[in-house]
Coordinates of C-alpha atoms and ligand atoms in Angstrom, one line a residue:
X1 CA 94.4 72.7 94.5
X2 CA 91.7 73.9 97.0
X3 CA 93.1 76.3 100.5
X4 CA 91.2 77.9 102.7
X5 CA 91.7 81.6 102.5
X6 CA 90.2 85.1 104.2
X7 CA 88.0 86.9 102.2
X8 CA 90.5 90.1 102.2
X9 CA 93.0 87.5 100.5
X10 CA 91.2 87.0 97.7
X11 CA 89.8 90.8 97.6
X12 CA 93.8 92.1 98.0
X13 CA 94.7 89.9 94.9
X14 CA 96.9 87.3 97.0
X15 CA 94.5 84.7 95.6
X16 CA 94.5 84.5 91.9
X17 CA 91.6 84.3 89.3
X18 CA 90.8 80.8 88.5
X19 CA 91.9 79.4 91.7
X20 CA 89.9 76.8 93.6
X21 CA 89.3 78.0 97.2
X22 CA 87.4 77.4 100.4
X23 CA 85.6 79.6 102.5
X24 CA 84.4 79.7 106.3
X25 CA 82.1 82.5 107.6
X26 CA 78.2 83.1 107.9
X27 CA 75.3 84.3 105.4
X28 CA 75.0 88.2 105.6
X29 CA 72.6 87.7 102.9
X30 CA 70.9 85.6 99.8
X31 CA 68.9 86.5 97.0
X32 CA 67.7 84.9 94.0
X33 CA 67.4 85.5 90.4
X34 CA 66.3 82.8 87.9
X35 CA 68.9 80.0 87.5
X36 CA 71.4 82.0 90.0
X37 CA 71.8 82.5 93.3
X38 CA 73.5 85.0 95.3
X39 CA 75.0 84.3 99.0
X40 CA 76.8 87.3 100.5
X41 CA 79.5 85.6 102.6
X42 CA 80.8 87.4 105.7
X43 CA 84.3 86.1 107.4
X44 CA 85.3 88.6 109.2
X45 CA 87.5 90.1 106.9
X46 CA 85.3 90.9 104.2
X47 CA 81.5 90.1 102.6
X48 CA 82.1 88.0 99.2
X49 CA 79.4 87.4 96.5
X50 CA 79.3 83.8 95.9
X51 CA 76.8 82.8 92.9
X52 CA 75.4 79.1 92.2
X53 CA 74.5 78.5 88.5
X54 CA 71.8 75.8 90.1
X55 CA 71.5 73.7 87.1
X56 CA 75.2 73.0 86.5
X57 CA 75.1 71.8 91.1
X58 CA 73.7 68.6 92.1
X59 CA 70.0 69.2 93.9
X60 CA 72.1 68.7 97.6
X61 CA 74.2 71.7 97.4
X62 CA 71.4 74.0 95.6
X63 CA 69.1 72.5 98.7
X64 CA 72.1 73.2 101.4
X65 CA 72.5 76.8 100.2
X66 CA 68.5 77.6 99.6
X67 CA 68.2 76.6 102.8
X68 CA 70.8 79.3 104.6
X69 CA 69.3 81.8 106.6
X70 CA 71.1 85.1 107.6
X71 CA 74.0 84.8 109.8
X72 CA 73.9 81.3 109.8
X73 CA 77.5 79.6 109.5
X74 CA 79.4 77.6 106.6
X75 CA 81.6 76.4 104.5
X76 CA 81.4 76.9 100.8
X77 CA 84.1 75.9 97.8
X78 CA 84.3 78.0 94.4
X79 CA 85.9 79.1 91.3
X80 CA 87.8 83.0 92.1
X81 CA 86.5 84.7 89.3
X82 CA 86.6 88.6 88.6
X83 CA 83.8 90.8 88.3
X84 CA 83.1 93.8 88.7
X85 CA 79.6 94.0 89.1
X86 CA 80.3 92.1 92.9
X87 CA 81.0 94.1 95.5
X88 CA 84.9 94.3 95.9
X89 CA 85.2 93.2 92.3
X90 CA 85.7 89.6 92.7
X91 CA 82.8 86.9 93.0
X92 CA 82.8 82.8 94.3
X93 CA 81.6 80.7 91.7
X94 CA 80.1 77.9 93.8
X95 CA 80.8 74.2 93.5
X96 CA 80.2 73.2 96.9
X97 CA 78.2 74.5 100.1
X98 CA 78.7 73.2 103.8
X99 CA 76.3 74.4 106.2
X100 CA 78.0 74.6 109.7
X101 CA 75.7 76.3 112.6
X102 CA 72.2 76.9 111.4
X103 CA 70.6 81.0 112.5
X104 CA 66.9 80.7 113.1
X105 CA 65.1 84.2 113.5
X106 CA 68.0 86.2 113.0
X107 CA 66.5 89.3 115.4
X108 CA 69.0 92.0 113.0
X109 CA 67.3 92.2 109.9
X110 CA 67.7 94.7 107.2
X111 CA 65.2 96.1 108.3
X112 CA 65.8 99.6 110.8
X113 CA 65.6 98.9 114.4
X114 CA 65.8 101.3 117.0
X115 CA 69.2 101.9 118.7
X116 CA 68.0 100.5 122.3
X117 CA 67.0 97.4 120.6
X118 CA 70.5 97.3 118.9
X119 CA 72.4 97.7 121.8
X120 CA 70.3 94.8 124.0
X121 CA 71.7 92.8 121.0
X122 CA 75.2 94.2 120.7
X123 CA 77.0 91.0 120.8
X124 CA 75.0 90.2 117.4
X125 CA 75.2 93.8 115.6
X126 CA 79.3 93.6 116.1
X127 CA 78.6 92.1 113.0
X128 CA 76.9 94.4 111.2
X129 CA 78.6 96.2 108.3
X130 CA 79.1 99.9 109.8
X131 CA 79.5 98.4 113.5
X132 CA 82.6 96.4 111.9
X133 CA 83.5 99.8 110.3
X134 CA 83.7 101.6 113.4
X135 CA 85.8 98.7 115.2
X136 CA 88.3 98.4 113.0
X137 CA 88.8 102.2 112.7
X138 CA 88.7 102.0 116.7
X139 CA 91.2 99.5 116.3
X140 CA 93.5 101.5 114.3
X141 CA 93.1 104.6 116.6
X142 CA 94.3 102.4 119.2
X143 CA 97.3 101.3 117.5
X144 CA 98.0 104.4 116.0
X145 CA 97.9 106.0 120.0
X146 CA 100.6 102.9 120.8
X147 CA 103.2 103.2 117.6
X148 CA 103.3 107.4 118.1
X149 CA 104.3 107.2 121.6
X150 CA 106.5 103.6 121.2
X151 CA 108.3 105.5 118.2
X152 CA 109.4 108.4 120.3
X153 CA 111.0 106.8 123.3
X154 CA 107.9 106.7 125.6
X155 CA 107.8 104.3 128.2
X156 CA 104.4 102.1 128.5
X157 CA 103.5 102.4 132.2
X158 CA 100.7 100.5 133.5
X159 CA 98.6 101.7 136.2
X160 CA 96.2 100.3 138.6
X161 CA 92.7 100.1 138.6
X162 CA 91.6 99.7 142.2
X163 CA 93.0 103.0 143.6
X164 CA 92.6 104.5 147.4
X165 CA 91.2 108.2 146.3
X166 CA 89.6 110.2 143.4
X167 CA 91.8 111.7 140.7
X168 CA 89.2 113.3 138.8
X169 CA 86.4 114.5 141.8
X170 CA 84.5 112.8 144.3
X171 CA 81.2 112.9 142.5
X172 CA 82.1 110.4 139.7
X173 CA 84.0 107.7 141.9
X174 CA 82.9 104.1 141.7
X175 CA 83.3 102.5 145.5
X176 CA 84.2 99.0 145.6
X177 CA 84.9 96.8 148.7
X178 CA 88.2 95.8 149.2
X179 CA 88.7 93.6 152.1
X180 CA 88.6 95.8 155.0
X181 CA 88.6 98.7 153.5
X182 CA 87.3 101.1 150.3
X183 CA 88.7 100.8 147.0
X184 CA 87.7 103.3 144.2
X185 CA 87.8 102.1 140.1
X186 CA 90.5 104.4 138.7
X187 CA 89.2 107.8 137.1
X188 CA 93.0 108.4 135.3
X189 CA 96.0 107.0 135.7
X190 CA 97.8 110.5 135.2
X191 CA 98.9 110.3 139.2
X192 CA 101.0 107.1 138.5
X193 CA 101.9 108.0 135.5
X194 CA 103.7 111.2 136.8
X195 CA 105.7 108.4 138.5
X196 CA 106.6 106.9 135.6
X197 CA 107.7 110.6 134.0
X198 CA 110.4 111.0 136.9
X199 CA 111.0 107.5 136.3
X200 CA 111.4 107.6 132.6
X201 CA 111.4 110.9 131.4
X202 CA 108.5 110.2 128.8
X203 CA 105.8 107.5 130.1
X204 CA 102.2 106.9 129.1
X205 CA 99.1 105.2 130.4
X206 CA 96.3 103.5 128.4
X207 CA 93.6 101.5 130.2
X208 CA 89.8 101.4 130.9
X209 CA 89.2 104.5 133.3
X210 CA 85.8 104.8 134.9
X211 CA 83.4 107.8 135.8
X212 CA 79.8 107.4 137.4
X213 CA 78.7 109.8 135.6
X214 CA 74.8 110.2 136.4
X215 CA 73.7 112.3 133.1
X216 CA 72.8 111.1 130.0
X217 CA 74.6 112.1 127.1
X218 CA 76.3 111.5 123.8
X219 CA 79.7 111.8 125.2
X220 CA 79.4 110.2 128.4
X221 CA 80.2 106.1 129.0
X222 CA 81.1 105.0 133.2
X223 CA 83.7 102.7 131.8
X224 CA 85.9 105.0 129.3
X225 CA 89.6 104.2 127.5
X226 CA 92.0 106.7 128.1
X227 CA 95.7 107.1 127.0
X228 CA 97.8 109.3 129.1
X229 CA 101.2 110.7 128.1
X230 CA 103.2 112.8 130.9
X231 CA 106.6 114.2 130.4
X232 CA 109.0 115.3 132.7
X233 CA 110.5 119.1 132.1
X234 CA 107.9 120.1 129.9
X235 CA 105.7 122.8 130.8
X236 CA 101.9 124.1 128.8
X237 CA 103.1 125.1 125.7
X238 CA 105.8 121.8 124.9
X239 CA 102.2 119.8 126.2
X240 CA 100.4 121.3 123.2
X241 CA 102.3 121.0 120.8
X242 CA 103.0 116.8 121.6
X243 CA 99.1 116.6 121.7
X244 CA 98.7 118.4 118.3
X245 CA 101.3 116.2 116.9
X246 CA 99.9 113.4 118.4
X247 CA 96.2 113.9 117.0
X248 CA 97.4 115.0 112.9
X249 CA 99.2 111.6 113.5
X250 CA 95.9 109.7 114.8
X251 CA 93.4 111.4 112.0
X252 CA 96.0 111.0 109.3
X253 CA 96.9 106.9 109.8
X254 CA 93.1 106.3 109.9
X255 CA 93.0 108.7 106.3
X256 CA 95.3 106.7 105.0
X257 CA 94.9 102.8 106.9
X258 CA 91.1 102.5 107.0
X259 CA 89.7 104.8 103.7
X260 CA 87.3 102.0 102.9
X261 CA 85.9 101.7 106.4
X262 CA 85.3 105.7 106.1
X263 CA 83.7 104.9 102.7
X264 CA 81.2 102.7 104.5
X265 CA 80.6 105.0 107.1
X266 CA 80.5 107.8 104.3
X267 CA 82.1 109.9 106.8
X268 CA 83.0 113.7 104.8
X269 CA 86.7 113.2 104.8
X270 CA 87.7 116.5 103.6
X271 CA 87.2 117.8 107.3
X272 CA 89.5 115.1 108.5
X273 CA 92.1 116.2 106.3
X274 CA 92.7 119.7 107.6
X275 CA 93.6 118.0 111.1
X276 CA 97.1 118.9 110.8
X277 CA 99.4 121.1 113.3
X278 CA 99.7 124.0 114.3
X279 CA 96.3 124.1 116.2
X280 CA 94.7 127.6 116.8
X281 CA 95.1 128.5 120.9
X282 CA 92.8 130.3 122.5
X283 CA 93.0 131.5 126.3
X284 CA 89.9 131.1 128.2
X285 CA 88.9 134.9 128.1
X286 CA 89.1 134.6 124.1
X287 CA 86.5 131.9 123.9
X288 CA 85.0 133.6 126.6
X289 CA 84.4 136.4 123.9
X290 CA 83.2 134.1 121.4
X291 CA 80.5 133.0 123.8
X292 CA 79.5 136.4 124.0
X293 CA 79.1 137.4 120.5
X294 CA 77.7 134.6 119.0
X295 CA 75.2 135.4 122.2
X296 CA 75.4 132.7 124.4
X297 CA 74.0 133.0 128.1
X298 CA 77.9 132.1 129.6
X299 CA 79.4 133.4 133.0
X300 CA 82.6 133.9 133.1
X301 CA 84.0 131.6 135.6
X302 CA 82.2 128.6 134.3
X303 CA 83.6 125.7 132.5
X304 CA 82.4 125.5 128.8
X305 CA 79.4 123.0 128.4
X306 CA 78.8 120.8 125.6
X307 CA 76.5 124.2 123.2
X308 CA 79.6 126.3 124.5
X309 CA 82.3 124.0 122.7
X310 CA 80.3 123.9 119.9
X311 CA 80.2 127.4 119.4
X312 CA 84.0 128.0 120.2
X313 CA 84.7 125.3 117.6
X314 CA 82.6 126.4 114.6
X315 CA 84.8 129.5 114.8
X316 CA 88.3 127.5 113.3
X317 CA 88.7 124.4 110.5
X318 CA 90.6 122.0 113.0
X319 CA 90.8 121.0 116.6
X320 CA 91.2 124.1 119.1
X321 CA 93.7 124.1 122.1
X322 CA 91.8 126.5 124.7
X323 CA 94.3 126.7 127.3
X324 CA 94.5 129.1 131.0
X325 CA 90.7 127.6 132.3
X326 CA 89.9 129.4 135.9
X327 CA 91.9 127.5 138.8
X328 CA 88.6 126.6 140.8
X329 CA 86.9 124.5 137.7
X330 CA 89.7 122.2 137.3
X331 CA 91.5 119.8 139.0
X332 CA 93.7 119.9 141.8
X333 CA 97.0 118.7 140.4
X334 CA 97.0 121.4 138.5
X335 CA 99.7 123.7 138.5
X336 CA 98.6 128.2 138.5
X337 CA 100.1 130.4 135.9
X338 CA 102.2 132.9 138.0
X339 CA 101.3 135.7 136.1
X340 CA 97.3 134.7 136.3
X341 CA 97.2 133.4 139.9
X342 CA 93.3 132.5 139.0
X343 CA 94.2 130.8 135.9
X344 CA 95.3 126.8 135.9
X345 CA 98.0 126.2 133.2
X346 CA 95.5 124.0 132.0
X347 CA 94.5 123.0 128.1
X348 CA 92.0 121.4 126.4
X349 CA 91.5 120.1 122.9
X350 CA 87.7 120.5 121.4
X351 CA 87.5 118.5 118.4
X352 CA 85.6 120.0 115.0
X353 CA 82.0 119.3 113.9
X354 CA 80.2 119.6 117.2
X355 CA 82.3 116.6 118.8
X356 CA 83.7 118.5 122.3
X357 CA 86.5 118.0 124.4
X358 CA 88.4 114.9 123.4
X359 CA 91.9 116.1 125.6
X360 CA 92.2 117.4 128.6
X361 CA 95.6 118.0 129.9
X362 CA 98.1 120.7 131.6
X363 CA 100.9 121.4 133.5
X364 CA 101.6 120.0 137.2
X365 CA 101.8 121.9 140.2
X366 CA 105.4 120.6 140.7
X367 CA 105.7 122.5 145.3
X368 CA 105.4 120.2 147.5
X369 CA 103.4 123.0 149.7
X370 CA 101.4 124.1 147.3
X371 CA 100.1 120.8 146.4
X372 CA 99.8 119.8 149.9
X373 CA 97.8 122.7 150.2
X374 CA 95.6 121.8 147.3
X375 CA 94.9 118.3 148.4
X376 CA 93.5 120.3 151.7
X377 CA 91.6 122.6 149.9
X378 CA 89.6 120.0 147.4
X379 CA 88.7 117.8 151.1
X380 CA 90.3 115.0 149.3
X381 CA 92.6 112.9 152.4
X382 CA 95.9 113.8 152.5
X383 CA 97.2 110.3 153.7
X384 CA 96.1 108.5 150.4
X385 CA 98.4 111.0 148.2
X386 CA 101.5 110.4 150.3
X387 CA 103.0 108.6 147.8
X388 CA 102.3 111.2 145.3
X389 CA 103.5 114.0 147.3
X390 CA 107.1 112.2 147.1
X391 CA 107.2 113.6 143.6
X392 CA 107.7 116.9 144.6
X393 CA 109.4 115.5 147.9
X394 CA 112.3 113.9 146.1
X395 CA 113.9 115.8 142.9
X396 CA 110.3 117.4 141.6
X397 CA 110.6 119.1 138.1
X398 CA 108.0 120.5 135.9
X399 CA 106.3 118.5 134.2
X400 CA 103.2 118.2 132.1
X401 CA 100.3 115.4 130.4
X402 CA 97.5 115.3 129.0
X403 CA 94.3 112.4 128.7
X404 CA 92.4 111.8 125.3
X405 CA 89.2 109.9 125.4
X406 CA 89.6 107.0 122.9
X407 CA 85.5 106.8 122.5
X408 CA 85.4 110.4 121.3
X409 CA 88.0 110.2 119.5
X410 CA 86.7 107.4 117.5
X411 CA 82.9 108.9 117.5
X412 CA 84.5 112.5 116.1
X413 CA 86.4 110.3 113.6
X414 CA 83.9 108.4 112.3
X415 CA 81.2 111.1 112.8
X416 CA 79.0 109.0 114.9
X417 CA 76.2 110.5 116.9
X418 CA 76.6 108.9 119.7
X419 CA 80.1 107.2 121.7
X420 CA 77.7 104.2 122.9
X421 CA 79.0 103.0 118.8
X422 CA 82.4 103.2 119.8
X423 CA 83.5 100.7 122.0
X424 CA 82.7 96.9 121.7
X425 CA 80.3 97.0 124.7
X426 CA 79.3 100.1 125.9
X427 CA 78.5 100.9 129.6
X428 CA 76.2 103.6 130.6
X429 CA 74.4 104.5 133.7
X430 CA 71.5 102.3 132.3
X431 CA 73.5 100.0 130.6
X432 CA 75.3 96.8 132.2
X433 CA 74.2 94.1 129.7
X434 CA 75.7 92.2 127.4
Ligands
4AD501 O1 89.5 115.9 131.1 P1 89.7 114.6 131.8 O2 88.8 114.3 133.0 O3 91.2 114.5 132.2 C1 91.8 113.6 133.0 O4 91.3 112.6 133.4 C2 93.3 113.9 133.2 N1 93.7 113.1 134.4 C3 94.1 113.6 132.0 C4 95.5 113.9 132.1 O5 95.9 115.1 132.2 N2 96.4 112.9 132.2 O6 89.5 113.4 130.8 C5 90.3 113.3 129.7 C6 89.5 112.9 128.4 C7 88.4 113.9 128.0 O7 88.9 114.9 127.3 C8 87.5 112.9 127.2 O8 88.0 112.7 125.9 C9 87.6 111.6 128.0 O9 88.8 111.7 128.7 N3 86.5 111.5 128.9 C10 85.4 110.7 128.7 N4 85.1 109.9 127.6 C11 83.9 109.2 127.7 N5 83.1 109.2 128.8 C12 83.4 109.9 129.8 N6 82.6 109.9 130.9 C13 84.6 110.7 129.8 N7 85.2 111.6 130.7 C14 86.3 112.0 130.2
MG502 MG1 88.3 117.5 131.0

């Protein structure tokens, strides 16, 4: 009996040698040798070889499939057989072919194109082999960020993306008309989701967050993912060690979940596999240090740019926790180390291999005086963090959180180049389209 089945059925063994099956997807690619020929079949869920032995097919089918042209869609009928000369070990032998949506001029060919060219046509390279790779590793990141904080009692709280102020500086904020008045596109949700920690205890964000970021670089997109945990009573060091956690457990599902799509991307696992906890710590003056033997032009004070993280990280085998940055390069929520009144009680986590800061977190200035004062201090207006005030105006405890970048995240993990890969549709300052 003939079913229509996914490509990953067949290539997972839950359809059987010898069966009669159907598939639906598009031509990734045909070739031809002698009395045989080869389509690559694409469905989504895999690429399957399926070979017609022409003289043993009426002249129809054999016409139906020579005239297939990549990407172009169908529905083809064979034999399961196993092989392991086909890619995945399993091969269609063909009885019957079903074109669907003909693909003339294809603009993707096998050829190399240049990436601007790739990403005018990103809703067409999705398709392509590594682009799939990344996605589904993405996907699993994302999952993986859900199930760690679901299976410890986090609370999922959702936060707004039209806000009243910036979170994150007044140089990156999106303005948007709204009604009568300004709104601003959300830079974090880590204000609301300290409401949801003295609501909950343990609450986390995850949503689009957006920066207009005017530079051009490998790390920077304006519309950005962004999970953020926040915990009430925890202070730096408890906020470390859940972001350490939370990381080996990222790296190590996609290890174990997506090894073929690393395969493709033939991404050097063996660095992924050191990303376990404890992560080295290193206060701000230690990196500082580093800076200044590896003999780096750095002034103390600064925060680290991109040559500086990649300096400080070369130095260790896993991600790096550099935690007490100066007070007046970070933001204003954050909470000063008694004992360093200069210092925030701030961390940040630079991944390995080049890839930067992927988390930036710390603890919360929990004083209702202090913070007022802070809000006064960074000219942001006072009456649009009211509400947030009420923290500290109505049973305030310490509490800490942290943000990590989903794009970088999947860009370190698949070691990508660039974060434009990592997201479905990427959107840069020069990029609005598709
Ligand atoms: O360090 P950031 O700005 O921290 C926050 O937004 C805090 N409110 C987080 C918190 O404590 N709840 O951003 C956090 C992370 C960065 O480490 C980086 O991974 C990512 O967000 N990120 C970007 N990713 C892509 N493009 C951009 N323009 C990004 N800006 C930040
Ligand atoms: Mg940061």
């Amino acid at each position: 009996m003939q079913s229509t089945v996914y490509i990953e059925d067949i290539l997972n063994h839950r359809a059987n040698d010898g069966t009669e099956v159907t598939l639906q997807g598009w031509l990734y690619h045909k070739r031809s040798s002698g009395k045989l020929l080869f389509l690559l079949v694409r469905d989504g869920t895999g690429i399957m070889q399926c070979t017609l032995f022409k003289p043993s097919l009426d002249a129809k089918t054999v016409e139906a499939a020579e005239g297939l042209s990549q990407e172009a869609s169908l529905t083809i009928t064979g034999t399961v057989h196993k092989d392991d000369r086909a890619p995945g070990g399993y091969e269609l032998q063909v009885s019957g072919v079903t074109p669907m949506g003909s693909s003339v001029d294809y603009p993707i060919t096998p050829k190399e194109h240049g990436p601007e060219f790739l990403m005018d046509y990103r809703h067409l390279w999705l398709r392509s082999k590594n682009q799939h790779a990344i996605l589904r590793i993405r996907h699993t990141i994302i999952k993986a960020i859900r199930d760690f904080f679901d299976n410890r009692g986090f609370t999922l709280v959702d936060t707004p993306i039209f806000t009243p102020a910036a979170c994150e500086g007044t140089s990156t904020l999106f303005e948007t008309d709204y009604f009568d008045t300004k709104a601003y596109l959300t830079q974090s949700g880590q204000l609301y989701a300290e409401a949801g920690a003295m609501a909950f205890g343990k609450a986390y964000c995850f949503g689009p967050t957006f920066r207009a970021e005017k530079s051009k670089t490998r790390r920077h997109l304006t519309e950005f993912w962004m999970v953020e945990p926040e915990v009430a009573f925890a202070d730096l060091a408890d906020n470390m060690v859940l972001a350490e956690q939370f990381l080996e457990y990222i790296v190590q599902t996609v290890l174990k979940d997506r090894a073929e799509e690393l395969t493709t991307l033939e991404r050097d696992t063996t660095k992924l596999e050191n990303v376990k906890a404890p992560f080295p710590r290193v206060h701000y003056d230690e990196a500082v240090k580093i800076l200044k033997e590896a003999g780096l032009p750095f002034e103390y004070g600064n925060d680290f740019g991109a040559p500086d993280e990649t300096a400080i990280s070369e130095k260790f085998d896993r991600p790096v926790i550099i935690h007490h940055y100066p007070s007046a390069v970070k933001s204003f929520y954050m909470k000063r180390d008694p004992g360093e009144p200069d210092k925030a009680l701030a961390m940040d986590i630079l991944a390995p291999e080049g890839y930067g800061e992927i988390v930036g977190g710390s603890q919360r200035e929990d004083d209702y005086e202090v913070l007022l004062a802070r809000i006064k201090e960074h000219k942001l207006p006072a009456e649009a963090f009211d509400w947030y005030l009420d923290l500290r105006r109505y049973g305030t405890v310490p509490h800490s959180g942290f943000g990590l970048g989903v794009e970088r995240t999947v860009a370190w993990i698949c070691g990508l180049q660039h974060v434009r890969e990592t997201i479905p549709f990427a959107r840069m300052i020069h990029r609005l389209k598709p």
